[in-house]
Amino acid sequence: MYVDRRLFQSSLDAVNRAVALAPGGRLVMDDANLGMKSTDELKAEVERGLTRDVSDLNPLKIFRARK
């Protein structure tokens, strides 16, 4: 029931490394079960986990759908 900022940061670092190694600087996931199709979407989701704002105080936020 909390945000592990270190885990989000290490995830962001891993995404950035993958993008740096990818041909053209972008990876695309071809899996119909994933809620994301590219590293751009993954990076945006992880960065969203690192941001803090007033909505973080809403206890119903724990029920938001994650990709």
PDB file of C-alpha atoms in Angstrom:
ATOM      1  CA  MET A   1       0.000   0.000   0.000  1.00  0.00           C
ATOM      2  CA  TYR A   2       2.924   2.304  -0.617  1.00  0.00           C
ATOM      3  CA  VAL A   3       5.041   3.468  -3.539  1.00  0.00           C
ATOM      4  CA  ASP A   4       8.552   2.030  -3.616  1.00  0.00           C
ATOM      5  CA  ARG A   5      10.400   4.938  -5.192  1.00  0.00           C
ATOM      6  CA  ARG A   6      13.675   2.987  -5.419  1.00  0.00           C
ATOM      7  CA  LEU A   7      11.938   0.242  -7.387  1.00  0.00           C
ATOM      8  CA  PHE A   8      10.356   2.771  -9.753  1.00  0.00           C
ATOM      9  CA  GLN A   9      13.736   4.473 -10.209  1.00  0.00           C
ATOM     10  CA  SER A  10      15.521   1.194 -10.950  1.00  0.00           C
ATOM     11  CA  SER A  11      12.730   0.364 -13.434  1.00  0.00           C
ATOM     12  CA  LEU A  12      13.207   3.706 -15.144  1.00  0.00           C
ATOM     13  CA  ASP A  13      16.971   3.099 -15.313  1.00  0.00           C
ATOM     14  CA  ALA A  14      16.366  -0.339 -16.888  1.00  0.00           C
ATOM     15  CA  VAL A  15      13.975   1.140 -19.475  1.00  0.00           C
ATOM     16  CA  ASN A  16      16.515   3.838 -20.337  1.00  0.00           C
ATOM     17  CA  ARG A  17      19.260   1.206 -20.777  1.00  0.00           C
ATOM     18  CA  ALA A  18      16.997  -0.884 -23.021  1.00  0.00           C
ATOM     19  CA  VAL A  19      16.124   2.154 -25.139  1.00  0.00           C
ATOM     20  CA  ALA A  20      19.816   3.071 -25.445  1.00  0.00           C
ATOM     21  CA  LEU A  21      20.631  -0.430 -26.726  1.00  0.00           C
ATOM     22  CA  ALA A  22      17.617  -0.782 -29.032  1.00  0.00           C
ATOM     23  CA  PRO A  23      17.963  -0.213 -32.762  1.00  0.00           C
ATOM     24  CA  GLY A  24      16.404   3.156 -33.452  1.00  0.00           C
ATOM     25  CA  GLY A  25      16.084   3.860 -29.726  1.00  0.00           C
ATOM     26  CA  ARG A  26      12.656   2.247 -29.397  1.00  0.00           C
ATOM     27  CA  LEU A  27      11.350  -1.214 -28.518  1.00  0.00           C
ATOM     28  CA  VAL A  28       7.911  -2.511 -29.446  1.00  0.00           C
ATOM     29  CA  MET A  29       6.232  -5.362 -27.570  1.00  0.00           C
ATOM     30  CA  ASP A  30       3.986  -7.567 -29.684  1.00  0.00           C
ATOM     31  CA  ASP A  31       1.820  -9.099 -26.948  1.00  0.00           C
ATOM     32  CA  ALA A  32      -1.957  -8.665 -26.942  1.00  0.00           C
ATOM     33  CA  ASN A  33      -2.137  -9.233 -23.159  1.00  0.00           C
ATOM     34  CA  LEU A  34       0.041  -6.265 -22.257  1.00  0.00           C
ATOM     35  CA  GLY A  35      -1.502  -2.875 -21.611  1.00  0.00           C
ATOM     36  CA  MET A  36       1.504  -1.263 -23.302  1.00  0.00           C
ATOM     37  CA  LYS A  37       2.973  -1.704 -26.749  1.00  0.00           C
ATOM     38  CA  SER A  38       6.223   0.304 -26.607  1.00  0.00           C
ATOM     39  CA  THR A  39       8.979   1.482 -24.304  1.00  0.00           C
ATOM     40  CA  ASP A  40       7.547   4.988 -24.630  1.00  0.00           C
ATOM     41  CA  GLU A  41       4.376   3.863 -22.859  1.00  0.00           C
ATOM     42  CA  LEU A  42       6.343   1.883 -20.275  1.00  0.00           C
ATOM     43  CA  LYS A  43       8.583   4.846 -19.534  1.00  0.00           C
ATOM     44  CA  ALA A  44       5.575   7.149 -19.134  1.00  0.00           C
ATOM     45  CA  GLU A  45       3.934   4.703 -16.699  1.00  0.00           C
ATOM     46  CA  VAL A  46       7.097   4.381 -14.593  1.00  0.00           C
ATOM     47  CA  GLU A  47       7.643   8.156 -14.562  1.00  0.00           C
ATOM     48  CA  ARG A  48       4.034   8.572 -13.439  1.00  0.00           C
ATOM     49  CA  GLY A  49       4.859   6.333 -10.476  1.00  0.00           C
ATOM     50  CA  LEU A  50       7.734   8.625  -9.531  1.00  0.00           C
ATOM     51  CA  THR A  51       5.705  11.841  -9.540  1.00  0.00           C
ATOM     52  CA  ARG A  52       3.992  13.133  -6.450  1.00  0.00           C
ATOM     53  CA  ASP A  53       0.956  15.367  -6.342  1.00  0.00           C
ATOM     54  CA  VAL A  54      -2.172  16.018  -4.301  1.00  0.00           C
ATOM     55  CA  SER A  55      -3.982  13.024  -5.815  1.00  0.00           C
ATOM     56  CA  ASP A  56      -1.512  10.756  -3.961  1.00  0.00           C
ATOM     57  CA  LEU A  57      -3.492  11.507  -0.801  1.00  0.00           C
ATOM     58  CA  ASN A  58      -6.601   9.846  -2.252  1.00  0.00           C
ATOM     59  CA  PRO A  59      -6.850   6.334  -0.740  1.00  0.00           C
ATOM     60  CA  LEU A  60      -8.932   5.144  -3.717  1.00  0.00           C
ATOM     61  CA  LYS A  61      -5.912   5.674  -5.947  1.00  0.00           C
ATOM     62  CA  ILE A  62      -4.645   2.212  -4.967  1.00  0.00           C
ATOM     63  CA  PHE A  63      -7.437   0.761  -7.086  1.00  0.00           C
ATOM     64  CA  ARG A  64      -6.364   2.484 -10.307  1.00  0.00           C
ATOM     65  CA  ALA A  65      -5.656   0.156 -13.172  1.00  0.00           C
ATOM     66  CA  ARG A  66      -1.997  -0.362 -13.878  1.00  0.00           C
ATOM     67  CA  LYS A  67      -0.723  -1.238 -17.301  1.00  0.00           C
TER      68      LYS A  67
END
